[in-house]
GROMACS .gro file of C-alpha atoms in nm:
model
  302
    1MET     CA    1  -1.004   0.597  -1.853
    2CYS     CA    2  -0.736   0.772  -1.645
    3TYR     CA    3  -0.561   0.577  -1.373
    4VAL     CA    4  -0.251   0.592  -1.163
    5LYS     CA    5   0.059   0.445  -1.327
    6ILE     CA    6   0.276   0.235  -1.098
    7ALA     CA    7   0.632   0.114  -1.154
    8TRP     CA    8   0.680  -0.252  -1.064
    9SER     CA    9   0.919  -0.524  -1.174
   10GLU     CA   10   0.979  -0.879  -1.060
   11ILE     CA   11   1.340  -0.787  -0.983
   12PHE     CA   12   1.229  -0.545  -0.707
   13ALA     CA   13   1.199  -0.843  -0.468
   14HIS     CA   14   1.572  -0.920  -0.465
   15SER     CA   15   1.695  -1.236  -0.294
   16LEU     CA   16   1.877  -1.172   0.035
   17PRO     CA   17   2.050  -1.397   0.287
   18GLU     CA   18   1.815  -1.575   0.528
   19GLY     CA   19   1.739  -1.362   0.832
   20HIS     CA   20   1.818  -1.031   0.664
   21ARG     CA   21   1.608  -0.756   0.821
   22PHE     CA   22   1.500  -0.587   0.498
   23PRO     CA   23   1.147  -0.709   0.403
   24MET     CA   24   1.195  -0.768   0.029
   25ALA     CA   25   0.876  -0.976   0.014
   26LYS     CA   26   0.667  -0.658   0.034
   27TYR     CA   27   0.751  -0.576  -0.327
   28ASP     CA   28   0.554  -0.882  -0.442
   29LEU     CA   29   0.289  -0.881  -0.169
   30LEU     CA   30   0.189  -0.518  -0.221
   31PRO     CA   31   0.088  -0.544  -0.589
   32GLU     CA   32  -0.078  -0.879  -0.515
   33GLN     CA   33  -0.292  -0.714  -0.248
   34LEU     CA   34  -0.382  -0.414  -0.465
   35LEU     CA   35  -0.478  -0.640  -0.755
   36TYR     CA   36  -0.673  -0.880  -0.534
   37GLU     CA   37  -0.888  -0.606  -0.379
   38GLY     CA   38  -0.946  -0.432  -0.712
   39THR     CA   39  -0.771  -0.106  -0.625
   40ILE     CA   40  -0.563  -0.152  -0.940
   41THR     CA   41  -0.556  -0.374  -1.247
   42TYR     CA   42  -0.258  -0.492  -1.448
   43ASP     CA   43  -0.311  -0.186  -1.669
   44ASN     CA   44  -0.189   0.031  -1.381
   45LEU     CA   45   0.148  -0.143  -1.367
   46PHE     CA   46   0.444  -0.075  -1.591
   47ALA     CA   47   0.782  -0.248  -1.588
   48PRO     CA   48   1.063   0.009  -1.617
   49GLU     CA   49   1.370  -0.054  -1.828
   50PRO     CA   50   1.714   0.003  -1.672
   51LEU     CA   51   1.791   0.374  -1.651
   52GLN     CA   52   2.041   0.509  -1.901
   53GLU     CA   53   2.379   0.580  -1.748
   54GLN     CA   54   2.381   0.948  -1.848
   55PHE     CA   55   2.091   1.021  -1.615
   56ILE     CA   56   2.265   0.850  -1.323
   57LEU     CA   57   2.572   1.064  -1.388
   58ASP     CA   58   2.362   1.382  -1.377
   59THR     CA   59   2.333   1.312  -1.001
   60HIS     CA   60   2.603   1.069  -0.891
   61ASP     CA   61   2.980   1.095  -0.891
   62ALA     CA   62   3.130   0.913  -1.192
   63ASP     CA   63   3.396   0.733  -0.987
   64TYR     CA   64   3.138   0.604  -0.738
   65TRP     CA   65   2.903   0.490  -1.012
   66HIS     CA   66   3.172   0.305  -1.207
   67ARG     CA   67   3.302   0.132  -0.894
   68LEU     CA   68   2.946   0.036  -0.798
   69LYS     CA   69   2.865  -0.091  -1.147
   70ASN     CA   70   3.186  -0.295  -1.161
   71LEU     CA   71   3.138  -0.434  -0.807
   72GLN     CA   72   3.451  -0.260  -0.682
   73LEU     CA   73   3.321  -0.097  -0.364
   74THR     CA   74   3.528  -0.155  -0.051
   75SER     CA   75   3.402  -0.389   0.219
   76SER     CA   76   3.331  -0.084   0.437
   77GLU     CA   77   3.127   0.083   0.162
   78ILE     CA   78   2.931  -0.238   0.104
   79ARG     CA   79   2.865  -0.281   0.476
   80LYS     CA   80   2.721   0.071   0.499
   81THR     CA   81   2.467  -0.005   0.226
   82GLY     CA   82   2.328  -0.296   0.424
   83PHE     CA   83   2.307  -0.526   0.121
   84PRO     CA   84   2.552  -0.784  -0.017
   85LEU     CA   85   2.682  -0.633  -0.342
   86SER     CA   86   2.609  -0.822  -0.663
   87GLU     CA   87   2.543  -0.758  -1.030
   88GLU     CA   88   2.177  -0.845  -0.971
   89LEU     CA   89   2.148  -0.590  -0.693
   90VAL     CA   90   2.298  -0.314  -0.909
   91ASN     CA   91   2.065  -0.403  -1.197
   92ARG     CA   92   1.771  -0.387  -0.957
   93GLU     CA   93   1.875  -0.041  -0.840
   94VAL     CA   94   1.908   0.091  -1.194
   95VAL     CA   95   1.557  -0.032  -1.279
   96ILE     CA   96   1.415   0.124  -0.960
   97MET     CA   97   1.577   0.457  -1.055
   98ASN     CA   98   1.395   0.458  -1.387
   99GLY     CA   99   1.074   0.354  -1.213
  100THR     CA  100   1.068   0.681  -1.020
  101LEU     CA  101   1.182   0.885  -1.320
  102GLN     CA  102   0.904   0.738  -1.535
  103ALA     CA  103   0.656   0.785  -1.250
  104ALA     CA  104   0.752   1.154  -1.249
  105LEU     CA  105   0.682   1.176  -1.621
  106PHE     CA  106   0.346   1.005  -1.572
  107ALA     CA  107   0.274   1.256  -1.295
  108LEU     CA  108   0.328   1.540  -1.540
  109GLN     CA  109   0.065   1.375  -1.760
  110PHE     CA  110  -0.190   1.242  -1.508
  111GLY     CA  111  -0.116   1.435  -1.187
  112VAL     CA  112   0.036   1.142  -0.999
  113GLY     CA  113   0.280   0.859  -1.065
  114MET     CA  114   0.404   0.592  -0.825
  115ASN     CA  115   0.685   0.346  -0.767
  116ILE     CA  116   0.627   0.034  -0.558
  117ALA     CA  117   0.996   0.060  -0.466
  118GLY     CA  118   1.227   0.361  -0.440
  119GLY     CA  119   1.256   0.634  -0.182
  120THR     CA  120   1.630   0.563  -0.163
  121HIS     CA  121   1.705   0.885   0.021
  122HIS     CA  122   2.021   0.771   0.202
  123ALA     CA  123   2.224   0.756  -0.119
  124PHE     CA  124   2.467   1.047  -0.147
  125THR     CA  125   2.640   1.185  -0.454
  126ASP     CA  126   2.939   0.959  -0.393
  127ARG     CA  127   2.825   0.674  -0.167
  128GLY     CA  128   2.542   0.454  -0.056
  129GLU     CA  129   2.404   0.398   0.292
  130GLY     CA  130   2.106   0.244   0.469
  131PHE     CA  131   1.969   0.011   0.197
  132CYS     CA  132   2.019   0.284  -0.066
  133LEU     CA  133   2.280   0.265  -0.346
  134LEU     CA  134   2.151   0.535  -0.583
  135ASN     CA  135   1.905   0.816  -0.505
  136ASP     CA  136   1.590   0.779  -0.715
  137ILE     CA  137   1.425   1.103  -0.602
  138ALA     CA  138   1.739   1.306  -0.675
  139ILE     CA  139   1.790   1.142  -1.014
  140ALA     CA  140   1.429   1.207  -1.117
  141ALA     CA  141   1.436   1.564  -0.982
  142ASN     CA  142   1.755   1.644  -1.171
  143TYR     CA  143   1.600   1.500  -1.486
  144LEU     CA  144   1.301   1.733  -1.453
  145LEU     CA  145   1.528   2.032  -1.390
  146LYS     CA  146   1.754   1.956  -1.686
  147TYR     CA  147   1.520   1.816  -1.948
  148LYS     CA  148   1.163   1.922  -1.861
  149SER     CA  149   1.197   2.293  -1.775
  150ILE     CA  150   1.078   2.244  -1.419
  151ASN     CA  151   1.229   2.517  -1.202
  152SER     CA  152   1.087   2.457  -0.855
  153ILE     CA  153   1.065   2.118  -0.684
  154LEU     CA  154   0.955   2.027  -0.332
  155VAL     CA  155   1.075   1.700  -0.178
  156VAL     CA  156   0.838   1.588   0.098
  157ASP     CA  157   1.024   1.318   0.288
  158LEU     CA  158   0.810   1.159   0.559
  159ASP     CA  159   1.011   0.843   0.615
  160VAL     CA  160   1.107   0.803   0.981
  161HIS     CA  161   1.474   0.837   0.887
  162GLN     CA  162   1.608   1.171   0.766
  163GLY     CA  163   1.661   1.201   0.392
  164ASN     CA  164   2.029   1.273   0.444
  165GLY     CA  165   2.148   1.179   0.097
  166THR     CA  166   1.883   1.389  -0.074
  167ALA     CA  167   1.968   1.684   0.150
  168GLN     CA  168   2.338   1.656   0.061
  169ILE     CA  169   2.276   1.623  -0.311
  170PHE     CA  170   2.064   1.941  -0.324
  171THR     CA  171   2.260   2.152  -0.074
  172ASP     CA  172   2.361   2.399  -0.346
  173GLU     CA  173   2.053   2.364  -0.568
  174PRO     CA  174   1.805   2.643  -0.487
  175ARG     CA  175   1.544   2.502  -0.725
  176VAL     CA  176   1.493   2.198  -0.500
  177PHE     CA  177   1.354   2.245  -0.148
  178THR     CA  178   1.407   1.946   0.080
  179PHE     CA  179   1.162   1.893   0.368
  180SER     CA  180   1.216   1.604   0.610
  181MET     CA  181   1.005   1.504   0.911
  182HIS     CA  182   1.187   1.225   1.092
  183GLY     CA  183   1.284   1.070   1.421
  184GLY     CA  184   1.527   1.307   1.587
  185HIS     CA  185   1.714   1.030   1.768
  186ASN     CA  186   1.719   0.769   1.495
  187TYR     CA  187   1.935   0.669   1.200
  188PRO     CA  188   2.120   0.848   1.047
  189PHE     CA  189   2.284   0.959   1.370
  190HIS     CA  190   2.476   1.231   1.186
  191LYS     CA  191   2.207   1.436   1.014
  192GLU     CA  192   2.262   1.646   0.705
  193LYS     CA  193   2.087   1.983   0.678
  194SER     CA  194   1.765   1.975   0.477
  195ASP     CA  195   1.605   2.306   0.381
  196LEU     CA  196   1.354   2.227   0.656
  197ASP     CA  197   1.407   1.951   0.912
  198ILE     CA  198   1.140   1.861   1.169
  199PRO     CA  199   1.295   1.621   1.421
  200LEU     CA  200   1.037   1.418   1.615
  201ALA     CA  201   1.056   1.283   1.968
  202GLU     CA  202   1.042   0.909   2.026
  203GLY     CA  203   0.684   0.787   2.059
  204THR     CA  204   0.532   1.078   1.864
  205ASP     CA  205   0.163   0.990   1.817
  206ASP     CA  206  -0.086   1.053   1.536
  207LYS     CA  207  -0.224   1.377   1.680
  208THR     CA  208   0.116   1.540   1.730
  209TYR     CA  209   0.256   1.422   1.398
  210LEU     CA  210  -0.043   1.527   1.190
  211SER     CA  211  -0.065   1.863   1.364
  212LEU     CA  212   0.298   1.937   1.275
  213LEU     CA  213   0.246   1.828   0.916
  214LYS     CA  214  -0.067   2.041   0.877
  215HIS     CA  215   0.125   2.339   1.015
  216HIS     CA  216   0.435   2.315   0.798
  217LEU     CA  217   0.335   2.166   0.464
  218PRO     CA  218   0.076   2.422   0.344
  219ARG     CA  219   0.322   2.699   0.431
  220LEU     CA  220   0.587   2.536   0.212
  221PHE     CA  221   0.344   2.519  -0.078
  222ASP     CA  222   0.256   2.885  -0.035
  223GLN     CA  223   0.607   3.015   0.022
  224HIS     CA  224   0.799   2.817  -0.240
  225GLU     CA  225   0.531   2.766  -0.507
  226PRO     CA  226   0.669   2.434  -0.631
  227GLU     CA  227   0.592   2.311  -0.980
  228PHE     CA  228   0.645   1.947  -0.885
  229VAL     CA  229   0.645   1.737  -0.566
  230PHE     CA  230   0.834   1.419  -0.479
  231PHE     CA  231   0.678   1.234  -0.187
  232GLN     CA  232   0.880   0.977   0.008
  233SER     CA  233   0.604   0.789   0.190
  234GLY     CA  234   0.794   0.549   0.416
  235VAL     CA  235   0.570   0.358   0.658
  236ASP     CA  236   0.841   0.310   0.922
  237VAL     CA  237   0.659   0.581   1.122
  238LEU     CA  238   0.431   0.306   1.260
  239ALA     CA  239   0.441   0.217   1.629
  240THR     CA  240   0.489  -0.146   1.522
  241ASP     CA  241   0.806  -0.066   1.327
  242LYS     CA  242   1.123  -0.233   1.456
  243LEU     CA  243   1.344   0.058   1.351
  244GLY     CA  244   1.112   0.357   1.374
  245LYS     CA  245   1.063   0.451   1.742
  246LEU     CA  246   0.752   0.662   1.669
  247GLY     CA  247   0.398   0.590   1.784
  248MET     CA  248   0.174   0.621   1.478
  249SER     CA  249  -0.116   0.396   1.386
  250ILE     CA  250  -0.194   0.267   1.038
  251ALA     CA  251  -0.493   0.505   1.033
  252GLY     CA  252  -0.265   0.796   1.125
  253CYS     CA  253  -0.019   0.703   0.853
  254LYS     CA  254  -0.306   0.695   0.604
  255GLU     CA  255  -0.420   1.041   0.715
  256ARG     CA  256  -0.062   1.164   0.668
  257ASP     CA  257  -0.075   1.050   0.306
  258ARG     CA  258  -0.418   1.203   0.256
  259ILE     CA  259  -0.291   1.542   0.373
  260VAL     CA  260  -0.003   1.535   0.125
  261LEU     CA  261  -0.203   1.409  -0.172
  262GLU     CA  262  -0.501   1.640  -0.120
  263LEU     CA  263  -0.269   1.940  -0.091
  264CYS     CA  264  -0.095   1.844  -0.416
  265HIS     CA  265  -0.426   1.783  -0.591
  266ARG     CA  266  -0.582   2.106  -0.465
  267ASN     CA  267  -0.280   2.302  -0.587
  268ASN     CA  268  -0.271   2.124  -0.925
  269LEU     CA  269   0.078   1.996  -0.845
  270PRO     CA  270   0.202   1.674  -1.004
  271VAL     CA  271   0.344   1.433  -0.747
  272ALA     CA  272   0.570   1.131  -0.783
  273ILE     CA  273   0.552   0.889  -0.491
  274SER     CA  274   0.821   0.646  -0.376
  275MET     CA  275   0.741   0.396  -0.104
  276GLY     CA  276   1.043   0.422   0.125
  277GLY     CA  277   1.095   0.210   0.435
  278GLY     CA  278   0.883  -0.012   0.657
  279TYR     CA  279   1.013  -0.269   0.905
  280SER     CA  280   0.720  -0.383   1.118
  281LYS     CA  281   0.755  -0.736   1.254
  282GLN     CA  282   0.433  -0.843   1.083
  283ILE     CA  283   0.468  -0.783   0.711
  284ALA     CA  284   0.088  -0.747   0.689
  285HIS     CA  285   0.122  -0.414   0.873
  286ILE     CA  286   0.380  -0.294   0.620
  287VAL     CA  287   0.171  -0.398   0.320
  288GLU     CA  288  -0.150  -0.247   0.459
  289ALA     CA  289   0.014   0.088   0.533
  290HIS     CA  290   0.177   0.100   0.189
  291ALA     CA  291  -0.147  -0.010   0.021
  292ASN     CA  292  -0.328   0.287   0.174
  293THR     CA  293  -0.099   0.521  -0.021
  294PHE     CA  294  -0.207   0.362  -0.350
  295ARG     CA  295  -0.575   0.356  -0.250
  296LEU     CA  296  -0.562   0.725  -0.167
  297ALA     CA  297  -0.382   0.819  -0.489
  298GLN     CA  298  -0.655   0.644  -0.688
  299GLN     CA  299  -0.932   0.810  -0.485
  300VAL     CA  300  -0.790   1.161  -0.478
  301TYR     CA  301  -0.680   1.184  -0.841
  302PHE     CA  302  -0.923   0.960  -1.028
   0.00000   0.00000   0.00000
């Protein structure tokens, strides 16, 4: 039997100070929901090992990585990441990085691979920002370029916040095309230049969003003929999101994912999916929107 392989580890749900706005609980609640409803079984899940340092250094600046690993970031650098720095946090990040890398390798084998965490697109070559310390999509993409003879990659970043770190990392890499649809007046307030940026007005609804996606994404597939796709499927596009400022419904977010996955499947393109952000007040909304991505991957590919 073929089935979607999903990276998950107990350390994904990292302990944070009380009242912290990042919803770490989703990393336990999401697999619980998928298992409970029968969308997946334990056979779908794999626990990644920590990523080897050499693959981190293929993407990230050595000085930054060594200062991060040794807990030597400045207070300003730590504040920009949004997380209190600790050995446990760094270990978590390194496991998440390998989760996406292994998901990419499973995608080469089965068509799709997924990470319950990841989508850390605000991490730059030499710094972290916005709940992102290392960039899982960039690390996995560079691995495919260097070790798997992949020569054309499309990053489809549909988180509500621009994938600024990913854009910076691949500025001078023509083999990776970065596409970001995001809130035009939202974090990060200084945007990097993706290969294609689609800034969205506040309150953008399902109809407008999906129309834009249907217009742009097939053209990118046709024009750039990617051999592999990374999909950042953040659910902070929801109208209920505290940080998002868009107007999408859970059904609209699900249709967004369907468009991406069916295009990849129709074009025989392997896709690795990272979950990205989601900050709705009710965590049930976050979990349901994320769960739809996994349900669709199972339906479309298997």
